PDB file of C-alpha atoms in Angstrom:
ATOM      1  CA  UNK Z 780     -85.249   3.082 -73.468  1.00 69.00           C
ATOM      2  CA  UNK Z 781     -85.532   5.853 -70.868  1.00 77.00           C
ATOM      3  CA  UNK Z 782     -84.339   8.353 -73.467  1.00 77.00           C
ATOM      4  CA  UNK Z 783     -87.010   7.074 -75.880  1.00 77.00           C
ATOM      5  CA  UNK Z 784     -89.701   7.602 -73.248  1.00 78.00           C
ATOM      6  CA  UNK Z 785     -88.517  11.125 -72.535  1.00 81.00           C
ATOM      7  CA  UNK Z 786     -88.418  11.914 -76.251  1.00 78.00           C
ATOM      8  CA  UNK Z 787     -91.988  10.689 -76.748  1.00 79.00           C
ATOM      9  CA  UNK Z 788     -93.183  12.749 -73.788  1.00 79.00           C
ATOM     10  CA  UNK Z 789     -91.433  15.855 -75.108  1.00 77.00           C
ATOM     11  CA  UNK Z 790     -92.961  15.384 -78.567  1.00 80.00           C
ATOM     12  CA  UNK Z 791     -96.458  14.970 -77.175  1.00 78.00           C
ATOM     13  CA  UNK Z 792     -96.029  17.848 -74.744  1.00 78.00           C
ATOM     14  CA  UNK Z 793     -94.941  20.184 -77.536  1.00 80.00           C
ATOM     15  CA  UNK Z 794     -97.884  19.156 -79.703  1.00 81.00           C
ATOM     16  CA  UNK Z 795     -95.922  17.135 -82.263  1.00 82.00           C
ATOM     17  CA  UNK Z 796     -96.672  13.659 -83.604  1.00 80.00           C
ATOM     18  CA  UNK Z 797     -95.393  11.322 -80.902  1.00 78.00           C
ATOM     19  CA  UNK Z 798     -95.121   8.503 -83.472  1.00 78.00           C
ATOM     20  CA  UNK Z 799     -92.179  10.362 -84.999  1.00 80.00           C
ATOM     21  CA  UNK Z 800     -89.676   8.733 -82.647  1.00 77.00           C
ATOM     22  CA  UNK Z 801     -90.740   5.257 -83.764  1.00 79.00           C
ATOM     23  CA  UNK Z 802     -90.345   6.331 -87.399  1.00 82.00           C
ATOM     24  CA  UNK Z 803     -86.842   7.578 -86.649  1.00 80.00           C
ATOM     25  CA  UNK Z 804     -85.929   4.316 -84.925  1.00 81.00           C
ATOM     26  CA  UNK Z 805     -87.279   2.292 -87.854  1.00 83.00           C
ATOM     27  CA  UNK Z 806     -85.144   4.354 -90.209  1.00 84.00           C
ATOM     28  CA  UNK Z 807     -82.116   3.796 -87.992  1.00 81.00           C
ATOM     29  CA  UNK Z 808     -82.768   0.054 -88.001  1.00 82.00           C
ATOM     30  CA  UNK Z 809     -83.008   0.017 -91.809  1.00 85.00           C
ATOM     31  CA  UNK Z 810     -79.775   2.003 -92.105  1.00 85.00           C
ATOM     32  CA  UNK Z 811     -78.004  -0.387 -89.726  1.00 81.00           C
ATOM     33  CA  UNK Z 812     -79.194  -3.394 -91.738  1.00 85.00           C
ATOM     34  CA  UNK Z 813     -78.006  -1.775 -94.972  1.00 87.00           C
ATOM     35  CA  UNK Z 814     -74.585  -0.991 -93.510  1.00 81.00           C
ATOM     36  CA  UNK Z 815     -74.217  -4.597 -92.351  1.00 80.00           C
ATOM     37  CA  UNK Z 816     -75.170  -5.932 -95.768  1.00 83.00           C
ATOM     38  CA  UNK Z 817     -72.759  -3.619 -97.566  1.00 80.00           C
ATOM     39  CA  UNK Z 818     -70.008  -4.729 -95.185  1.00 74.00           C
ATOM     40  CA  UNK Z 819     -70.748  -8.370 -96.017  1.00 72.00           C
ATOM     41  CA  UNK Z 820     -72.191  -9.144 -92.607  1.00 63.00           C
ATOM     42  CA  UNK Z 821     -75.132 -11.533 -92.589  1.00 56.00           C
ATOM     43  CA  UNK Z 822     -75.729 -11.611 -88.845  1.00 50.00           C
ATOM     44  CA  UNK Z 823     -76.962  -8.823 -86.634  1.00 49.00           C
ATOM     45  CA  UNK Z 824     -74.329  -6.763 -84.879  1.00 47.00           C
ATOM     46  CA  UNK Z 825     -73.598  -8.344 -81.480  1.00 44.00           C
ATOM     47  CA  UNK Z 826     -75.056  -6.359 -78.595  1.00 42.00           C
ATOM     48  CA  UNK Z 827     -71.611  -5.848 -77.052  1.00 36.00           C
ATOM     49  CA  UNK Z 828     -70.454  -3.805 -80.068  1.00 42.00           C
ATOM     50  CA  UNK Z 829     -73.232  -1.237 -79.700  1.00 51.00           C
ATOM     51  CA  UNK Z 830     -73.691   1.528 -77.147  1.00 52.00           C
ATOM     52  CA  UNK Z 831     -77.471   1.487 -77.653  1.00 56.00           C
ATOM     53  CA  UNK Z 832     -80.188  -1.192 -77.714  1.00 59.00           C
ATOM     54  CA  UNK Z 833     -80.808  -2.747 -81.136  1.00 60.00           C
ATOM     55  CA  UNK Z 834     -82.975  -0.202 -83.057  1.00 58.00           C
ATOM     56  CA  UNK Z 835     -85.484  -2.720 -84.395  1.00 59.00           C
ATOM     57  CA  UNK Z 836     -86.391  -3.845 -80.880  1.00 68.00           C
ATOM     58  CA  UNK Z 837     -87.089  -0.266 -79.825  1.00 70.00           C
ATOM     59  CA  UNK Z 838     -89.640   0.526 -82.547  1.00 65.00           C
ATOM     60  CA  UNK Z 839     -92.554  -1.519 -81.169  1.00 66.00           C
ATOM     61  CA  UNK Z 840     -91.964  -0.231 -77.648  1.00 70.00           C
ATOM     62  CA  UNK Z 841     -91.844   3.360 -78.892  1.00 64.00           C
ATOM     63  CA  UNK Z 842     -95.132   2.913 -80.773  1.00 63.00           C
ATOM     64  CA  UNK Z 843     -96.830   1.508 -77.677  1.00 70.00           C
ATOM     65  CA  UNK Z 844     -95.680   4.413 -75.547  1.00 68.00           C
ATOM     66  CA  UNK Z 845     -96.673   6.948 -78.195  1.00 63.00           C
ATOM     67  CA  UNK Z 846    -100.208   5.549 -78.186  1.00 66.00           C
ATOM     68  CA  UNK Z 847    -100.251   5.691 -74.388  1.00 70.00           C
ATOM     69  CA  UNK Z 848     -99.374   9.394 -74.173  1.00 68.00           C
ATOM     70  CA  UNK Z 849    -101.541  10.397 -77.156  1.00 66.00           C
ATOM     71  CA  UNK Z 850    -100.584  13.125 -79.588  1.00 57.00           C
ATOM     72  CA  UNK Z 851    -100.157  10.842 -82.591  1.00 61.00           C
ATOM     73  CA  UNK Z 852    -102.176  13.203 -84.792  1.00 71.00           C
ATOM     74  CA  UNK Z 853     -99.832  16.146 -84.256  1.00 75.00           C
ATOM     75  CA  UNK Z 854     -97.727  17.736 -87.012  1.00 80.00           C
ATOM     76  CA  UNK Z 855     -94.157  16.802 -87.904  1.00 79.00           C
ATOM     77  CA  UNK Z 856     -93.186  20.070 -89.629  1.00 86.00           C
ATOM     78  CA  UNK Z 857     -91.315  18.152 -92.315  1.00 90.00           C
ATOM     79  CA  UNK Z 858     -90.827  21.188 -94.559  1.00 92.00           C
ATOM     80  CA  UNK Z 859     -89.096  23.141 -91.799  1.00 93.00           C
ATOM     81  CA  UNK Z 860     -87.004  20.101 -90.923  1.00 93.00           C
ATOM     82  CA  UNK Z 861     -85.831  19.584 -94.501  1.00 96.00           C
ATOM     83  CA  UNK Z 862     -84.968  23.267 -94.832  1.00 96.00           C
ATOM     84  CA  UNK Z 863     -82.925  23.086 -91.627  1.00 97.00           C
ATOM     85  CA  UNK Z 864     -80.823  20.082 -92.701  1.00 97.00           C
ATOM     86  CA  UNK Z 865     -80.214  21.172 -96.298  1.00 98.00           C
ATOM     87  CA  UNK Z 866     -76.426  21.486 -96.580  1.00 97.00           C
ATOM     88  CA  UNK Z 867     -75.708  19.561 -93.365  1.00 97.00           C
ATOM     89  CA  UNK Z 868     -72.433  17.611 -93.301  1.00 96.00           C
ATOM     90  CA  UNK Z 869     -73.098  13.897 -93.881  1.00 95.00           C
ATOM     91  CA  UNK Z 870     -70.773  11.318 -92.418  1.00 91.00           C
ATOM     92  CA  UNK Z 871     -67.187  12.036 -91.473  1.00 92.00           C
ATOM     93  CA  UNK Z 872     -65.371  15.335 -91.685  1.00 94.00           C
ATOM     94  CA  UNK Z 873     -62.329  14.664 -93.898  1.00 95.00           C
ATOM     95  CA  UNK Z 874     -60.158  16.539 -91.395  1.00 94.00           C
ATOM     96  CA  UNK Z 875     -60.791  13.623 -89.031  1.00 94.00           C
ATOM     97  CA  UNK Z 876     -60.523  10.931 -91.700  1.00 96.00           C
ATOM     98  CA  UNK Z 877     -63.365   9.273 -93.568  1.00 96.00           C
ATOM     99  CA  UNK Z 878     -64.845   5.792 -93.587  1.00 94.00           C
ATOM    100  CA  UNK Z 879     -66.093   4.696 -96.985  1.00 89.00           C
ATOM    101  CA  UNK Z 880     -67.394   1.158 -96.777  1.00 85.00           C
ATOM    102  CA  UNK Z 881     -64.495  -0.997 -95.624  1.00 91.00           C
ATOM    103  CA  UNK Z 882     -61.852   1.669 -96.288  1.00 95.00           C
ATOM    104  CA  UNK Z 883     -60.518   4.336 -93.918  1.00 98.00           C
ATOM    105  CA  UNK Z 884     -58.668   7.258 -95.469  1.00 98.00           C
ATOM    106  CA  UNK Z 885     -57.214  10.368 -93.866  1.00 98.00           C
ATOM    107  CA  UNK Z 886     -56.337  13.053 -96.423  1.00 98.00           C
ATOM    108  CA  UNK Z 887     -54.357  15.262 -94.025  1.00 97.00           C
ATOM    109  CA  UNK Z 888     -52.301  12.414 -92.546  1.00 97.00           C
ATOM    110  CA  UNK Z 889     -52.083  10.814 -96.017  1.00 98.00           C
ATOM    111  CA  UNK Z 890     -52.788   7.280 -94.772  1.00 98.00           C
ATOM    112  CA  UNK Z 891     -55.347   4.571 -95.520  1.00 98.00           C
ATOM    113  CA  UNK Z 892     -56.226   0.994 -94.644  1.00 99.00           C
ATOM    114  CA  UNK Z 893     -58.897  -1.543 -95.584  1.00 98.00           C
ATOM    115  CA  UNK Z 894     -60.845  -3.859 -93.292  1.00 96.00           C
ATOM    116  CA  UNK Z 895     -61.490  -7.450 -94.417  1.00 95.00           C
ATOM    117  CA  UNK Z 896     -64.919  -8.267 -95.799  1.00 90.00           C
ATOM    118  CA  UNK Z 897     -67.443  -8.781 -93.031  1.00 88.00           C
ATOM    119  CA  UNK Z 898     -65.913  -6.158 -90.743  1.00 92.00           C
ATOM    120  CA  UNK Z 899     -67.377  -2.723 -90.085  1.00 90.00           C
ATOM    121  CA  UNK Z 900     -65.457   0.497 -89.448  1.00 93.00           C
ATOM    122  CA  UNK Z 901     -66.522   3.294 -87.108  1.00 93.00           C
ATOM    123  CA  UNK Z 902     -64.528   6.514 -86.974  1.00 94.00           C
ATOM    124  CA  UNK Z 903     -64.140   8.079 -83.537  1.00 91.00           C
ATOM    125  CA  UNK Z 904     -62.363  11.152 -82.220  1.00 88.00           C
ATOM    126  CA  UNK Z 905     -59.300   9.188 -81.085  1.00 92.00           C
ATOM    127  CA  UNK Z 906     -59.518   5.822 -82.808  1.00 96.00           C
ATOM    128  CA  UNK Z 907     -61.127   3.865 -85.606  1.00 97.00           C
ATOM    129  CA  UNK Z 908     -62.893   0.726 -84.398  1.00 96.00           C
ATOM    130  CA  UNK Z 909     -63.038  -2.423 -86.523  1.00 96.00           C
ATOM    131  CA  UNK Z 910     -65.705  -4.948 -85.495  1.00 93.00           C
ATOM    132  CA  UNK Z 911     -66.874  -8.274 -86.864  1.00 91.00           C
ATOM    133  CA  UNK Z 912     -67.052 -11.977 -86.173  1.00 91.00           C
ATOM    134  CA  UNK Z 913     -64.029 -13.611 -84.570  1.00 93.00           C
ATOM    135  CA  UNK Z 914     -61.990 -10.509 -83.720  1.00 95.00           C
ATOM    136  CA  UNK Z 915     -62.107  -6.800 -83.085  1.00 96.00           C
ATOM    137  CA  UNK Z 916     -59.549  -4.044 -83.409  1.00 97.00           C
ATOM    138  CA  UNK Z 917     -58.764  -0.373 -83.039  1.00 98.00           C
ATOM    139  CA  UNK Z 918     -56.536   1.852 -85.128  1.00 99.00           C
ATOM    140  CA  UNK Z 919     -54.898   4.749 -83.336  1.00 98.00           C
ATOM    141  CA  UNK Z 920     -51.663   6.622 -82.694  1.00 97.00           C
ATOM    142  CA  UNK Z 921     -49.407   7.242 -79.711  1.00 96.00           C
ATOM    143  CA  UNK Z 922     -46.212   9.227 -79.029  1.00 96.00           C
ATOM    144  CA  UNK Z 923     -43.292   7.718 -80.935  1.00 97.00           C
ATOM    145  CA  UNK Z 924     -39.574   8.494 -80.742  1.00 97.00           C
ATOM    146  CA  UNK Z 925     -38.133   5.779 -82.954  1.00 96.00           C
ATOM    147  CA  UNK Z 926     -38.317   2.957 -80.398  1.00 98.00           C
ATOM    148  CA  UNK Z 927     -40.833   0.231 -81.271  1.00 98.00           C
ATOM    149  CA  UNK Z 928     -40.156  -1.619 -78.008  1.00 97.00           C
ATOM    150  CA  UNK Z 929     -41.193   1.401 -75.953  1.00 96.00           C
ATOM    151  CA  UNK Z 930     -44.093   2.246 -78.257  1.00 97.00           C
ATOM    152  CA  UNK Z 931     -45.697  -1.202 -78.196  1.00 97.00           C
ATOM    153  CA  UNK Z 932     -45.005  -1.554 -74.477  1.00 95.00           C
ATOM    154  CA  UNK Z 933     -46.838   1.713 -73.889  1.00 94.00           C
ATOM    155  CA  UNK Z 934     -49.865   0.505 -75.846  1.00 95.00           C
ATOM    156  CA  UNK Z 935     -49.956  -2.753 -73.877  1.00 94.00           C
ATOM    157  CA  UNK Z 936     -49.675  -0.767 -70.645  1.00 91.00           C
ATOM    158  CA  UNK Z 937     -52.647   1.380 -71.686  1.00 89.00           C
ATOM    159  CA  UNK Z 938     -54.707  -1.768 -72.280  1.00 85.00           C
ATOM    160  CA  UNK Z 939     -54.330  -2.790 -68.649  1.00 78.00           C
ATOM    161  CA  UNK Z 940     -53.388  -0.908 -65.529  1.00 63.00           C
ATOM    162  CA  UNK Z 941     -51.574   2.204 -66.739  1.00 59.00           C
ATOM    163  CA  UNK Z 942     -49.412   2.270 -63.623  1.00 54.00           C
ATOM    164  CA  UNK Z 943     -48.276  -1.328 -64.108  1.00 66.00           C
ATOM    165  CA  UNK Z 944     -45.378  -2.511 -66.224  1.00 72.00           C
ATOM    166  CA  UNK Z 945     -46.348  -3.889 -69.641  1.00 73.00           C
ATOM    167  CA  UNK Z 946     -46.491  -7.679 -69.913  1.00 81.00           C
ATOM    168  CA  UNK Z 947     -43.353  -9.331 -71.304  1.00 89.00           C
ATOM    169  CA  UNK Z 948     -43.485  -9.680 -75.071  1.00 94.00           C
ATOM    170  CA  UNK Z 949     -41.320 -10.704 -77.995  1.00 95.00           C
ATOM    171  CA  UNK Z 950     -40.948  -7.927 -80.561  1.00 97.00           C
ATOM    172  CA  UNK Z 951     -40.980  -8.938 -84.216  1.00 98.00           C
ATOM    173  CA  UNK Z 952     -40.028  -6.577 -87.017  1.00 98.00           C
ATOM    174  CA  UNK Z 953     -41.272  -6.387 -90.591  1.00 98.00           C
ATOM    175  CA  UNK Z 954     -42.061  -3.957 -93.407  1.00 98.00           C
ATOM    176  CA  UNK Z 955     -45.519  -2.798 -94.518  1.00 98.00           C
ATOM    177  CA  UNK Z 956     -45.774  -1.132 -97.928  1.00 98.00           C
ATOM    178  CA  UNK Z 957     -42.429   0.600 -97.532  1.00 97.00           C
ATOM    179  CA  UNK Z 958     -42.765   1.440 -93.833  1.00 98.00           C
ATOM    180  CA  UNK Z 959     -40.854  -0.046 -90.901  1.00 98.00           C
ATOM    181  CA  UNK Z 960     -43.206  -1.993 -88.649  1.00 99.00           C
ATOM    182  CA  UNK Z 961     -43.139  -4.186 -85.571  1.00 98.00           C
ATOM    183  CA  UNK Z 962     -45.630  -6.292 -83.676  1.00 98.00           C
ATOM    184  CA  UNK Z 963     -46.085  -8.412 -80.578  1.00 97.00           C
ATOM    185  CA  UNK Z 964     -48.795 -10.628 -79.102  1.00 96.00           C
ATOM    186  CA  UNK Z 965     -49.578 -11.244 -75.438  1.00 94.00           C
ATOM    187  CA  UNK Z 966     -52.252 -13.099 -73.513  1.00 92.00           C
ATOM    188  CA  UNK Z 967     -54.813 -10.826 -71.900  1.00 87.00           C
ATOM    189  CA  UNK Z 968     -57.962 -11.166 -69.838  1.00 82.00           C
ATOM    190  CA  UNK Z 969     -61.100 -10.658 -71.909  1.00 78.00           C
ATOM    191  CA  UNK Z 970     -64.752 -10.569 -70.958  1.00 75.00           C
ATOM    192  CA  UNK Z 971     -65.172 -14.269 -71.727  1.00 76.00           C
ATOM    193  CA  UNK Z 972     -61.712 -15.519 -70.801  1.00 84.00           C
ATOM    194  CA  UNK Z 973     -58.175 -15.280 -72.102  1.00 90.00           C
ATOM    195  CA  UNK Z 974     -57.659 -13.622 -75.485  1.00 92.00           C
ATOM    196  CA  UNK Z 975     -54.763 -12.850 -77.810  1.00 94.00           C
ATOM    197  CA  UNK Z 976     -53.929  -9.132 -77.813  1.00 95.00           C
ATOM    198  CA  UNK Z 977     -51.675  -8.015 -80.659  1.00 97.00           C
ATOM    199  CA  UNK Z 978     -50.230  -4.551 -81.193  1.00 98.00           C
ATOM    200  CA  UNK Z 979     -49.017  -3.949 -84.742  1.00 98.00           C
ATOM    201  CA  UNK Z 980     -47.133  -0.647 -85.009  1.00 99.00           C
ATOM    202  CA  UNK Z 981     -46.174   1.105 -88.248  1.00 99.00           C
ATOM    203  CA  UNK Z 982     -43.739   4.036 -88.357  1.00 99.00           C
ATOM    204  CA  UNK Z 983     -44.366   6.568 -91.117  1.00 98.00           C
ATOM    205  CA  UNK Z 984     -41.500   8.835 -89.993  1.00 97.00           C
ATOM    206  CA  UNK Z 985     -38.843   8.912 -87.252  1.00 97.00           C
ATOM    207  CA  UNK Z 986     -41.321  10.735 -84.995  1.00 97.00           C
ATOM    208  CA  UNK Z 987     -44.742   9.407 -86.004  1.00 98.00           C
ATOM    209  CA  UNK Z 988     -46.283   5.944 -85.805  1.00 98.00           C
ATOM    210  CA  UNK Z 989     -49.712   4.354 -85.873  1.00 99.00           C
ATOM    211  CA  UNK Z 990     -50.900   1.026 -84.558  1.00 99.00           C
ATOM    212  CA  UNK Z 991     -53.593  -1.600 -84.771  1.00 99.00           C
ATOM    213  CA  UNK Z 992     -54.627  -3.219 -81.500  1.00 98.00           C
ATOM    214  CA  UNK Z 993     -56.228  -6.544 -82.411  1.00 97.00           C
ATOM    215  CA  UNK Z 994     -58.140  -8.750 -79.976  1.00 96.00           C
ATOM    216  CA  UNK Z 995     -58.876 -12.336 -81.058  1.00 95.00           C
ATOM    217  CA  UNK Z 996     -59.744 -15.603 -79.287  1.00 94.00           C
ATOM    218  CA  UNK Z 997     -57.003 -17.340 -77.330  1.00 93.00           C
ATOM    219  CA  UNK Z 998     -54.563 -18.993 -79.729  1.00 93.00           C
ATOM    220  CA  UNK Z 999     -55.978 -17.280 -82.833  1.00 93.00           C
ATOM    221  CA  UNK Z1000     -53.301 -14.611 -83.147  1.00 93.00           C
ATOM    222  CA  UNK Z1001     -54.724 -12.034 -85.549  1.00 96.00           C
ATOM    223  CA  UNK Z1002     -57.600 -14.342 -86.464  1.00 95.00           C
ATOM    224  CA  UNK Z1003     -59.695 -13.100 -89.396  1.00 96.00           C
ATOM    225  CA  UNK Z1004     -57.900  -9.728 -89.213  1.00 98.00           C
ATOM    226  CA  UNK Z1005     -54.598 -11.219 -90.343  1.00 97.00           C
ATOM    227  CA  UNK Z1006     -54.611  -9.091 -93.513  1.00 97.00           C
ATOM    228  CA  UNK Z1007     -55.559  -5.839 -91.779  1.00 98.00           C
ATOM    229  CA  UNK Z1008     -52.061  -4.499 -90.934  1.00 98.00           C
ATOM    230  CA  UNK Z1009     -50.806  -5.254 -94.435  1.00 98.00           C
ATOM    231  CA  UNK Z1010     -53.517  -3.050 -95.927  1.00 98.00           C
ATOM    232  CA  UNK Z1011     -52.017   0.073 -94.339  1.00 99.00           C
ATOM    233  CA  UNK Z1012     -50.558   2.359 -96.990  1.00 98.00           C
ATOM    234  CA  UNK Z1013     -49.755   5.952 -97.839  1.00 98.00           C
ATOM    235  CA  UNK Z1014     -52.174   8.038 -99.872  1.00 98.00           C
ATOM    236  CA  UNK Z1015     -50.864   9.846-102.907  1.00 97.00           C
ATOM    237  CA  UNK Z1016     -51.379  13.588-103.169  1.00 97.00           C
ATOM    238  CA  UNK Z1017     -53.974  12.984-105.878  1.00 98.00           C
ATOM    239  CA  UNK Z1018     -55.873  10.476-103.731  1.00 97.00           C
ATOM    240  CA  UNK Z1019     -55.843  12.810-100.742  1.00 97.00           C
ATOM    241  CA  UNK Z1020     -57.085  15.765-102.787  1.00 96.00           C
ATOM    242  CA  UNK Z1021     -59.976  13.692-104.145  1.00 94.00           C
ATOM    243  CA  UNK Z1022     -61.455  13.114-100.668  1.00 95.00           C
ATOM    244  CA  UNK Z1023     -64.265  15.603-100.218  1.00 94.00           C
ATOM    245  CA  UNK Z1024     -66.931  16.093 -97.556  1.00 95.00           C
ATOM    246  CA  UNK Z1025     -70.462  14.958 -98.324  1.00 95.00           C
ATOM    247  CA  UNK Z1026     -73.551  16.989 -97.535  1.00 98.00           C
ATOM    248  CA  UNK Z1027     -77.305  16.471 -97.287  1.00 98.00           C
ATOM    249  CA  UNK Z1028     -79.042  18.082-100.272  1.00 98.00           C
ATOM    250  CA  UNK Z1029     -82.807  18.565-100.490  1.00 98.00           C
ATOM    251  CA  UNK Z1030     -84.162  18.193-104.019  1.00 98.00           C
ATOM    252  CA  UNK Z1031     -87.647  18.577-105.471  1.00 98.00           C
ATOM    253  CA  UNK Z1032     -88.911  15.693-107.582  1.00 98.00           C
ATOM    254  CA  UNK Z1033     -89.587  16.726-111.172  1.00 97.00           C
ATOM    255  CA  UNK Z1034     -92.021  15.194-113.624  1.00 97.00           C
ATOM    256  CA  UNK Z1035     -90.673  11.910-114.990  1.00 96.00           C
ATOM    257  CA  UNK Z1036     -88.148  11.429-112.185  1.00 97.00           C
ATOM    258  CA  UNK Z1037     -88.110   8.210-110.184  1.00 97.00           C
ATOM    259  CA  UNK Z1038     -86.333   6.947-107.109  1.00 97.00           C
ATOM    260  CA  UNK Z1039     -83.801   5.275-109.399  1.00 97.00           C
ATOM    261  CA  UNK Z1040     -83.008   8.396-111.432  1.00 98.00           C
ATOM    262  CA  UNK Z1041     -82.674  10.592-108.356  1.00 98.00           C
ATOM    263  CA  UNK Z1042     -80.622   7.964-106.518  1.00 98.00           C
ATOM    264  CA  UNK Z1043     -78.092   8.097-109.361  1.00 97.00           C
ATOM    265  CA  UNK Z1044     -77.092  11.506-107.981  1.00 97.00           C
ATOM    266  CA  UNK Z1045     -76.054  10.032-104.622  1.00 97.00           C
ATOM    267  CA  UNK Z1046     -72.353  10.618-103.915  1.00 94.00           C
ATOM    268  CA  UNK Z1047     -71.522   6.948-103.447  1.00 90.00           C
ATOM    269  CA  UNK Z1048     -69.895   4.459-105.813  1.00 86.00           C
ATOM    270  CA  UNK Z1049     -72.301   1.641-104.948  1.00 89.00           C
ATOM    271  CA  UNK Z1050     -75.810   0.797-103.707  1.00 92.00           C
ATOM    272  CA  UNK Z1051     -77.096   4.239-104.644  1.00 96.00           C
ATOM    273  CA  UNK Z1052     -80.768   3.245-104.746  1.00 97.00           C
ATOM    274  CA  UNK Z1053     -80.603   1.299-101.487  1.00 96.00           C
ATOM    275  CA  UNK Z1054     -78.869   4.216 -99.782  1.00 96.00           C
ATOM    276  CA  UNK Z1055     -81.440   6.675-101.155  1.00 97.00           C
ATOM    277  CA  UNK Z1056     -84.370   4.577 -99.942  1.00 96.00           C
ATOM    278  CA  UNK Z1057     -82.851   4.158 -96.469  1.00 94.00           C
ATOM    279  CA  UNK Z1058     -82.040   7.863 -96.204  1.00 95.00           C
ATOM    280  CA  UNK Z1059     -85.624   8.809 -96.997  1.00 95.00           C
ATOM    281  CA  UNK Z1060     -87.381   5.988 -95.163  1.00 92.00           C
ATOM    282  CA  UNK Z1061     -88.922   4.717 -98.396  1.00 93.00           C
ATOM    283  CA  UNK Z1062     -89.858   1.182 -99.350  1.00 92.00           C
ATOM    284  CA  UNK Z1063     -88.638  -0.384-102.586  1.00 93.00           C
ATOM    285  CA  UNK Z1064     -91.031   0.432-105.404  1.00 93.00           C
ATOM    286  CA  UNK Z1065     -92.251   3.695-103.868  1.00 94.00           C
ATOM    287  CA  UNK Z1066     -93.583   6.031-106.567  1.00 95.00           C
ATOM    288  CA  UNK Z1067     -92.394   9.613-106.188  1.00 97.00           C
ATOM    289  CA  UNK Z1068     -94.716  12.448-107.163  1.00 97.00           C
ATOM    290  CA  UNK Z1069     -93.664  15.713-108.815  1.00 97.00           C
ATOM    291  CA  UNK Z1070     -93.208  18.302-106.100  1.00 97.00           C
ATOM    292  CA  UNK Z1071     -92.142  15.813-103.438  1.00 97.00           C
ATOM    293  CA  UNK Z1072     -89.014  16.824-101.551  1.00 97.00           C
ATOM    294  CA  UNK Z1073     -86.421  14.142-100.871  1.00 98.00           C
ATOM    295  CA  UNK Z1074     -82.937  13.919 -99.424  1.00 98.00           C
ATOM    296  CA  UNK Z1075     -79.818  12.941-101.324  1.00 98.00           C
ATOM    297  CA  UNK Z1076     -76.143  12.958-100.365  1.00 98.00           C
ATOM    298  CA  UNK Z1077     -73.935  15.067-102.592  1.00 96.00           C
ATOM    299  CA  UNK Z1078     -70.705  17.043-102.581  1.00 93.00           C
TER     300      UNK Z1078
END
């Protein structure tokens, strides 16, 4: 909220429309709602899974503060803004792996996995987070030298006090889509009591392994993420080569074009119109005029 206030003050002080922040927050809220729907989530994301206040709740406050500081009649310089973002990378850089709906794929590492319906993926610099109702998880990597016992013990140690010995655990071995794998579950202290913490490690070579760290309610084991480790697989060379970065493209509406026809150019396999409307802050049924400039996502 403090950042919102500062942003509004900066906008007004520079002579821009101070309502612009509220518009941005409304767009963010719409995008969040769309992402949840596409992931099969009917409830709002719990507050503990977000690093920021819920966007929808910030819009009204931002509007009130914009009115208080004045400057709501200032320009937004939309043309300059669109020119500046034309060609901007959209979403993940394939060199760091890409999230596409419920699927994570990394073309350089040649690996992929799929989250169960109702769970959302977020790609970070060091881990992929998987959040939803009834469990949460992270996918990451750690140094591996062929010893699952040491590998999983190291992950458990990192979950608690790094200087302490890992909790005792029973190692179980299995195979996942042709790869050697092992897993173990321990009891751990969570924010609301004891939870089940499971580390599921998968070795793709004698010197490289990845793991899922899954946190579920006490006694639930893997809970609703029981199928997550089994979705891990290798990408073929063809699949890896097909993963391309997406970019923001600014297009000018031509006579006869509609939101539906332009949305068909969006570089997504599903929900093209919904994604187009959210990207441009447009309501369903909005009539586009020839000469309007809109954003799409393309390759």
